mmCIF file of C-alpha atoms in Angstrom:
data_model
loop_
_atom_site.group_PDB
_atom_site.id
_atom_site.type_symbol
_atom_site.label_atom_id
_atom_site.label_comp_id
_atom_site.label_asym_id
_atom_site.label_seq_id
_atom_site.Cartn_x
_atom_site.Cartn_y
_atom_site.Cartn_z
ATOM 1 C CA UNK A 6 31.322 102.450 -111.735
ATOM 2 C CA UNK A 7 31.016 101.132 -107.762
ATOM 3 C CA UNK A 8 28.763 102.679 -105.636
ATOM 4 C CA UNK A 9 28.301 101.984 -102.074
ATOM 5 C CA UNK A 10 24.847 102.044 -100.871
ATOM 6 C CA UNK A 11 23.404 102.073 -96.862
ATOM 7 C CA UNK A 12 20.775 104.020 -95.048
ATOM 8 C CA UNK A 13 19.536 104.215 -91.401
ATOM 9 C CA UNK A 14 16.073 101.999 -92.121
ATOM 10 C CA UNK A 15 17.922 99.083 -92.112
ATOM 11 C CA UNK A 16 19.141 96.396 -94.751
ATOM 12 C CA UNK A 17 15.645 94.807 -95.068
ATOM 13 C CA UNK A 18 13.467 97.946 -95.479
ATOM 14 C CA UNK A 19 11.740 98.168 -98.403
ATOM 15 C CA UNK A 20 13.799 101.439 -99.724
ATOM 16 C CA UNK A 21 17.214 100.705 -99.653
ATOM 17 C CA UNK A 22 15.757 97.268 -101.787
ATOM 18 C CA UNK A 23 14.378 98.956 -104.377
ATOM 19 C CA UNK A 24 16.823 101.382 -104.760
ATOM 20 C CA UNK A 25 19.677 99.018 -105.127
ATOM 21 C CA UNK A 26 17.272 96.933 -108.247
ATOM 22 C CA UNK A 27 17.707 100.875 -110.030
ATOM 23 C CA UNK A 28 21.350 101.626 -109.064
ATOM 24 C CA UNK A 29 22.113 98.068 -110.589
ATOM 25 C CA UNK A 30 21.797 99.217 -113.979
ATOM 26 C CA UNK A 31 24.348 101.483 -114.028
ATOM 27 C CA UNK A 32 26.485 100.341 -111.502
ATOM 28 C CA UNK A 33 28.379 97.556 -109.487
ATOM 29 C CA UNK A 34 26.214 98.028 -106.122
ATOM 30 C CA UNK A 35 28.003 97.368 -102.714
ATOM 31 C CA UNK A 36 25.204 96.822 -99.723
ATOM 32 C CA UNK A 37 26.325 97.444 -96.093
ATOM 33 C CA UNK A 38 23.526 98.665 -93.582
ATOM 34 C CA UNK A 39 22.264 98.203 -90.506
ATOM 35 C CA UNK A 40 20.885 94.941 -88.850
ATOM 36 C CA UNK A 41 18.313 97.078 -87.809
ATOM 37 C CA UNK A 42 16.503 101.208 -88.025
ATOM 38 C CA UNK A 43 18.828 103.764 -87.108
ATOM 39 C CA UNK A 44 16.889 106.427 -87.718
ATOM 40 C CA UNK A 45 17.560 109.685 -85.859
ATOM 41 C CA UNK A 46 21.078 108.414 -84.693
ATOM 42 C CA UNK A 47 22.673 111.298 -86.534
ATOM 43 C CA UNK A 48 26.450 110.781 -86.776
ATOM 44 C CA UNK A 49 27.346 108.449 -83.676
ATOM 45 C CA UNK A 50 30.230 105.905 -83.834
ATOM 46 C CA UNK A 51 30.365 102.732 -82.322
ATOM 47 C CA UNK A 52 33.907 102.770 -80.512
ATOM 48 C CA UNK A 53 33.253 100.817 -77.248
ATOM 49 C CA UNK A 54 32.502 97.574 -78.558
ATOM 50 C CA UNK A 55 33.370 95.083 -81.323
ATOM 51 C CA UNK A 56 31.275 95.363 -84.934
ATOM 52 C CA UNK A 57 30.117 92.459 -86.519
ATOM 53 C CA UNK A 58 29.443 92.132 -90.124
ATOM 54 C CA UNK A 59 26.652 89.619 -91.463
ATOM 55 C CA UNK A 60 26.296 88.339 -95.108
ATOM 56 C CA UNK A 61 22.863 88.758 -96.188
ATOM 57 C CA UNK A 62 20.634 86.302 -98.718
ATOM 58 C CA UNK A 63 17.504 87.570 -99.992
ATOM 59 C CA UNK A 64 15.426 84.441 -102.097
ATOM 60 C CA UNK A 65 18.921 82.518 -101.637
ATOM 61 C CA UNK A 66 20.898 84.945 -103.017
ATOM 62 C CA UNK A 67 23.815 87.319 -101.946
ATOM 63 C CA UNK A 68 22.722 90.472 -101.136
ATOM 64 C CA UNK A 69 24.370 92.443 -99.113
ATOM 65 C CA UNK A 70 26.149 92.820 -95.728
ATOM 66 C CA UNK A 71 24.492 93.592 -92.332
ATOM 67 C CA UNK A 72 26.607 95.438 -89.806
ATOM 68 C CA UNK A 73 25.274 95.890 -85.643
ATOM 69 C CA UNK A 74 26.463 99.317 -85.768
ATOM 70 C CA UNK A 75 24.931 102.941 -87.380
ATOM 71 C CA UNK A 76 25.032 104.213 -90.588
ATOM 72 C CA UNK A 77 28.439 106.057 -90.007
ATOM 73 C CA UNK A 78 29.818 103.158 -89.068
ATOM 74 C CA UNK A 79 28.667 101.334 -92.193
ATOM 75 C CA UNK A 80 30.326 103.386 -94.299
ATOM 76 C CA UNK A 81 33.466 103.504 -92.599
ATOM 77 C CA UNK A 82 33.586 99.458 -92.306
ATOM 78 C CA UNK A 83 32.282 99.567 -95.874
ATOM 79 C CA UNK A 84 35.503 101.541 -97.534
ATOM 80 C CA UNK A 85 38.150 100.205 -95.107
ATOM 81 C CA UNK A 86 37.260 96.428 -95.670
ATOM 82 C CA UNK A 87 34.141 95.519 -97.371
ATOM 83 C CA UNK A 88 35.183 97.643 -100.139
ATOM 84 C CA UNK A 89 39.068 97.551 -99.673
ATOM 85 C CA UNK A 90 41.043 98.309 -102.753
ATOM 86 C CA UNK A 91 38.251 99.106 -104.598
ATOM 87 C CA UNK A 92 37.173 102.770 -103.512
ATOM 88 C CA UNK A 93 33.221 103.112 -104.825
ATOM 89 C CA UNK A 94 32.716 106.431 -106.969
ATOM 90 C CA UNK A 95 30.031 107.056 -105.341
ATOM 91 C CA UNK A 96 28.075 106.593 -101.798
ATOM 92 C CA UNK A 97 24.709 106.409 -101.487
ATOM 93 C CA UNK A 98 22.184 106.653 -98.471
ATOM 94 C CA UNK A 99 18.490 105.824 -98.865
ATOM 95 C CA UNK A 100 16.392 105.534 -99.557
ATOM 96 C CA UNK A 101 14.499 107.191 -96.315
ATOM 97 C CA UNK A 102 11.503 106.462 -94.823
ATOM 98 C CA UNK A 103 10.366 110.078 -94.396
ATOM 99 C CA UNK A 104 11.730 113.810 -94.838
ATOM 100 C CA UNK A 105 15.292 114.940 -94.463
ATOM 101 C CA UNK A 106 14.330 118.846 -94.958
ATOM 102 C CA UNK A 107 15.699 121.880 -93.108
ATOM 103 C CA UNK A 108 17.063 121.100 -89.460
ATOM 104 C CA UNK A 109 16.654 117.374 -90.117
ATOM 105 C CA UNK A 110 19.754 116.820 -91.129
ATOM 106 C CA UNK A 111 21.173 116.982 -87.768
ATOM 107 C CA UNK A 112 19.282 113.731 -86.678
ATOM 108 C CA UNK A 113 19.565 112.233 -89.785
ATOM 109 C CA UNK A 114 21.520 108.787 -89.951
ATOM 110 C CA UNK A 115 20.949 108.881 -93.500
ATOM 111 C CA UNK A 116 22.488 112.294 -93.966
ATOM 112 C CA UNK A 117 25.366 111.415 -91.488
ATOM 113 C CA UNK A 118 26.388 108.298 -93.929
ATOM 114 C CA UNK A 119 26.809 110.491 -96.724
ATOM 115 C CA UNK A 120 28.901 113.188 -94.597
ATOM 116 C CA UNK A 121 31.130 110.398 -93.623
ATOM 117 C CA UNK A 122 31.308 109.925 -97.043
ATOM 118 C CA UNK A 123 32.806 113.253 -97.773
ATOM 119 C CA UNK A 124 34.425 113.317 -95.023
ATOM 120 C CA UNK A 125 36.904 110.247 -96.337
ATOM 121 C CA UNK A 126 36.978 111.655 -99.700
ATOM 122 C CA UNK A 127 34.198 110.075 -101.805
ATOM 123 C CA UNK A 128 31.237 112.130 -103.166
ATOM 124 C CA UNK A 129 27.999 110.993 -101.699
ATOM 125 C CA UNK A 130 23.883 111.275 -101.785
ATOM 126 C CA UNK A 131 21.507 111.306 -99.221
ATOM 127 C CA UNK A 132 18.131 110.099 -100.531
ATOM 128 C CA UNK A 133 14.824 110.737 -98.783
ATOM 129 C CA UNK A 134 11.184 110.832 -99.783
ATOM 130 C CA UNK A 135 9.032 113.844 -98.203
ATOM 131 C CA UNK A 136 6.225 111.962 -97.406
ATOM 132 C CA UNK A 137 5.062 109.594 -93.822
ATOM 133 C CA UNK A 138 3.544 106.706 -95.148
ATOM 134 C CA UNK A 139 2.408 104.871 -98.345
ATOM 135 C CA UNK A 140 6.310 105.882 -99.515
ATOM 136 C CA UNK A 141 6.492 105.635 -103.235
ATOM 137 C CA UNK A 142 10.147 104.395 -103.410
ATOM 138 C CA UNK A 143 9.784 102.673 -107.035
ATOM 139 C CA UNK A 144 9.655 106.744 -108.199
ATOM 140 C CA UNK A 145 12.319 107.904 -106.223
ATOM 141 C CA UNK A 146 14.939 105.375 -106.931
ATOM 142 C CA UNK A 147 14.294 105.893 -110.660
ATOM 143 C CA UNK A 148 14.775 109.364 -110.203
ATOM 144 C CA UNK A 149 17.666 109.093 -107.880
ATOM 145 C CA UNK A 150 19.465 106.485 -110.671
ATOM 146 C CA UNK A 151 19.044 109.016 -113.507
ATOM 147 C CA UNK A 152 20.755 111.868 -111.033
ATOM 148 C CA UNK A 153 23.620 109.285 -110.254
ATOM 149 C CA UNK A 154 24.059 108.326 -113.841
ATOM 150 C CA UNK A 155 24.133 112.121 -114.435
ATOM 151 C CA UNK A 156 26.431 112.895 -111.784
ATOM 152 C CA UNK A 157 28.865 111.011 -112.732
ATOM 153 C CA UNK A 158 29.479 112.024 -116.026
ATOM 154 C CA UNK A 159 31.140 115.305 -113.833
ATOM 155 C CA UNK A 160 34.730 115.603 -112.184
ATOM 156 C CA UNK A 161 33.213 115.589 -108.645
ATOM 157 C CA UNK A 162 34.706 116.987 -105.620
ATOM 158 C CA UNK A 163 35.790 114.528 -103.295
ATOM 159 C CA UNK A 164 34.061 116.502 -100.457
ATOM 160 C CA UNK A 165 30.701 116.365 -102.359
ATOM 161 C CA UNK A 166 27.411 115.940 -100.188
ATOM 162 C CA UNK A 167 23.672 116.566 -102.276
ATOM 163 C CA UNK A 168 20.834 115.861 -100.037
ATOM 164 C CA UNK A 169 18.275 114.806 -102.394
ATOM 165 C CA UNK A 170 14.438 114.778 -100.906
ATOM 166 C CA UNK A 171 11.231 113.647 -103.148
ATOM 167 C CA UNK A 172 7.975 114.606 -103.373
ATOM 168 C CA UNK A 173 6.476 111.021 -101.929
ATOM 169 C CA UNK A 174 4.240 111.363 -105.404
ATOM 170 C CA UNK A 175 4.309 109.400 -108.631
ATOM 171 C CA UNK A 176 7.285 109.736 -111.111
ATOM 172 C CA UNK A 177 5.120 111.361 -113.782
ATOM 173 C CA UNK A 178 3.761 114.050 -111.179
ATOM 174 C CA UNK A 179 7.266 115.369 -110.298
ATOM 175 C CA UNK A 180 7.685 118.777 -111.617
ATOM 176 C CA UNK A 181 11.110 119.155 -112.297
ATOM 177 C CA UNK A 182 14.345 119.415 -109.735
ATOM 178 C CA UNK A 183 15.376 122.584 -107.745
ATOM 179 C CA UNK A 184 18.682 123.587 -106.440
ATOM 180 C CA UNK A 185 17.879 124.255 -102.925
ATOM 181 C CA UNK A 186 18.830 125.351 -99.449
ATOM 182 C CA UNK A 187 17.793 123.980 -96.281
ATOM 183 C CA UNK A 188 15.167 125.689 -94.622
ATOM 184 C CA UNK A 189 13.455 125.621 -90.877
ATOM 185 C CA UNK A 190 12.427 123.070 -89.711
ATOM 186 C CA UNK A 191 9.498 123.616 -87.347
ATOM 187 C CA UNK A 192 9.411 121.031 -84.605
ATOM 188 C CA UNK A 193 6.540 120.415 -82.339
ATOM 189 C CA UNK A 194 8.271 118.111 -79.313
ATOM 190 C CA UNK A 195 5.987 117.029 -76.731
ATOM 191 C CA UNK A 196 7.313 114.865 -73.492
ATOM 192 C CA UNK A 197 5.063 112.730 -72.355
ATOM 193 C CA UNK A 198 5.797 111.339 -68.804
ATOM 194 C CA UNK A 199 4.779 107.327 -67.753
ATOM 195 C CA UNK A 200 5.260 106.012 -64.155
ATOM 196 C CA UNK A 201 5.905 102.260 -64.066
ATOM 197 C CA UNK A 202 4.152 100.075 -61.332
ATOM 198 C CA UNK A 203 7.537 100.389 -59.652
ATOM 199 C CA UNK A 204 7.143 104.288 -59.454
ATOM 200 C CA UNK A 205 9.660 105.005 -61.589
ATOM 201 C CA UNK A 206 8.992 108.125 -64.136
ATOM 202 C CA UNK A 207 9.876 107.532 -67.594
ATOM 203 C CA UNK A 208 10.272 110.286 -70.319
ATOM 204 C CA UNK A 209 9.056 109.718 -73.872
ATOM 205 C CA UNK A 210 9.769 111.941 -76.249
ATOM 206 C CA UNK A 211 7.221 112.925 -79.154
ATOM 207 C CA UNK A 212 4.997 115.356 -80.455
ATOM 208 C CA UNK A 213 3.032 116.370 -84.013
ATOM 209 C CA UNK A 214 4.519 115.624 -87.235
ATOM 210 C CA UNK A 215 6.871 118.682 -87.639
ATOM 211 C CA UNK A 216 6.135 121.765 -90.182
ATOM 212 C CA UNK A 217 8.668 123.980 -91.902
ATOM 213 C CA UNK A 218 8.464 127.246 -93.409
ATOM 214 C CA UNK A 219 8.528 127.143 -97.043
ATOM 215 C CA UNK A 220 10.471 130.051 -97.960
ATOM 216 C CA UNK A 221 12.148 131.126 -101.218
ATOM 217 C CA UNK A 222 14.826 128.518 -102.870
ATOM 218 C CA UNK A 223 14.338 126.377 -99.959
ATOM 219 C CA UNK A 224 13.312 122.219 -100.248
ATOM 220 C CA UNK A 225 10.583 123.059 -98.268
ATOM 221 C CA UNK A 226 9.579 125.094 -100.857
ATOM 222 C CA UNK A 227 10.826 122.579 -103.742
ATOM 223 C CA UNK A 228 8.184 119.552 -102.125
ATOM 224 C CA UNK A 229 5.785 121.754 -101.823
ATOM 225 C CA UNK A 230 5.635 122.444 -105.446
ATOM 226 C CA UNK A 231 6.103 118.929 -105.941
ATOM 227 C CA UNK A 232 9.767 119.418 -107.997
ATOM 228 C CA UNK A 233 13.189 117.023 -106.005
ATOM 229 C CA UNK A 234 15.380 119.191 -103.974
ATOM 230 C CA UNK A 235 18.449 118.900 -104.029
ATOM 231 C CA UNK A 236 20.608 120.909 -101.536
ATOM 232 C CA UNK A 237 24.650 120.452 -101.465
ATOM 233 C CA UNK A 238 25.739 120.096 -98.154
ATOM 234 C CA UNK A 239 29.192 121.690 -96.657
ATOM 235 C CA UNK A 240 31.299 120.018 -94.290
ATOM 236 C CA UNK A 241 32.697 123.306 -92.985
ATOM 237 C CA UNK A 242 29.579 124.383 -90.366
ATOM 238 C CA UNK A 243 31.713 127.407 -89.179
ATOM 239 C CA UNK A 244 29.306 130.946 -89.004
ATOM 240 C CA UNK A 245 31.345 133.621 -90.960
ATOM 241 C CA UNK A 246 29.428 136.091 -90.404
ATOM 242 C CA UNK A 247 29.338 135.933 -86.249
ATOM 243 C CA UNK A 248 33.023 135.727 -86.533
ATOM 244 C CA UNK A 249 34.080 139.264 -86.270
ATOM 245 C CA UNK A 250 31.046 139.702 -83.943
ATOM 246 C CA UNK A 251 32.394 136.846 -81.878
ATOM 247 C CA UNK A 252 36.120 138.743 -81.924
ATOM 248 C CA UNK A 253 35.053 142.112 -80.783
ATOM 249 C CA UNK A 254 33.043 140.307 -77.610
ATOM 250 C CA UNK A 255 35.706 138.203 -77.009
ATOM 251 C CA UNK A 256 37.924 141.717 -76.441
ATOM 252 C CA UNK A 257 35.894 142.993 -73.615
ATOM 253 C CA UNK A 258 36.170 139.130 -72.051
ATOM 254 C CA UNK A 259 38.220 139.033 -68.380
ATOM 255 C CA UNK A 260 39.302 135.558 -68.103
ATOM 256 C CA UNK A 261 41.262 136.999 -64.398
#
């Protein structure tokens, strides 16, 4: 089996490391990531200026490849010429530095690697761990190996997206794995506003660490209870239910 593995930390964060020593075991592992965090840079593409790809040692050895671009970008260099000829079974992002739950996964560079995924036809994962510091990625890369290995074993649509998020706890303290959807994300923005000695006013954005409402079936609810959520993810973001709504106001529009 090939799987091809990035995330939005960047090639030398500590996640996407350990997560590669797990998906080794059961897999021919194919590194391309960032040169540097991407986080929050959702799905952008780099299309106004040349990408360059970087081999990558790690104690002298081959490791990976570095691109200057986002995670999108990865895997699109990754399966049209890293990988050429030899399509991976599997993509995997992660493993995140932090939550990918509810409305997160509209910022998310990790979640946008594994949608580009899909979108060119090859099943893919986005791995997070629910937690903000002291990550314990030697649990969820264990984990997130035995869900690959299990995975695979299935006929998988090619349009297959699973957002997988951990409980940032032990691997003996995880409770078991729900089948989730996302919930709300509550987000608690704050700009704060800086004047430079030049008298120029600059914006920073920021804010508490964001809540979200753990309802039924939801991840939110899943961490909570300290159990892996794993939500599949649909490329198709079209609202069927406002759609005959949206028809009978679009009637009484004058466009004269």
């Amino acid at each position: 089996m090939k799987i091809l593995l990035t995330n939005d930390d960047g090639i030398y964060s500590e996640g996407i490391q350990i997560l590669k020593k797990q998906l080794d075991n059961i897999a021919e592992v194919t590194v391309i990531a960032p040169d540097r965090e991407r986080s929050t840079i959702g799905h952008a593409l780099t299309l106004r200026k040349p990408l360059r790809v970087r081999k990558v040692k790690i104690n002298g050895d081959f490791w990976g490849f570095s691109l200057d671009g986002t995670p999108a970008d990865c895997v699109i260099i990754g399966l049209l010429e890293i990988m050429k000829g030899e399509k991976p079974e599997l993509i995997v992002s992660g493993i995140n530095r932090g939550p990918n739950l509810g409305d997160d996964i509209f910022y998310s560079g990790t979640v946008s690697a594994a949608v580009e995924g899909a979108m060119r036809n090859v099943p893919s994962l986005a791995v997070s761990i629910a937690g903000f510091e002291d990550f314990k990625f030697e649990s969820a890369a264990l984990f997130t190996k035995k869900i690959a290995s299990n995975l695979m074993k299935n006929n998988l649509p090619s349009n297959l997206v699973l957002n997988i998020n951990f409980p940032n706890i032990d691997y003996e303290e995880i409770k078991g794995v729900e089948i989730t959807r996302h919930g709300k994300r509550v987000y608690q923005d704050e700009v704060k506003i800086i004047h430079d000695p030049q008298g120029t006013t600059h914006y920073w954005l920021g804010g508490e660490l964001p809540e979200g409402n753990i309802e039924p079936d939801t991840d939110f609810e899943a961490i909570y209870n300290n159990k892996v959520s794993i939500t599949p993810l649909s490329l198709d973001l079209t609202n069927y239910q406002m759609i005959l709504k949206v028809k009978d106001w679009a009637k009484k529009w004058n466009f004269k």
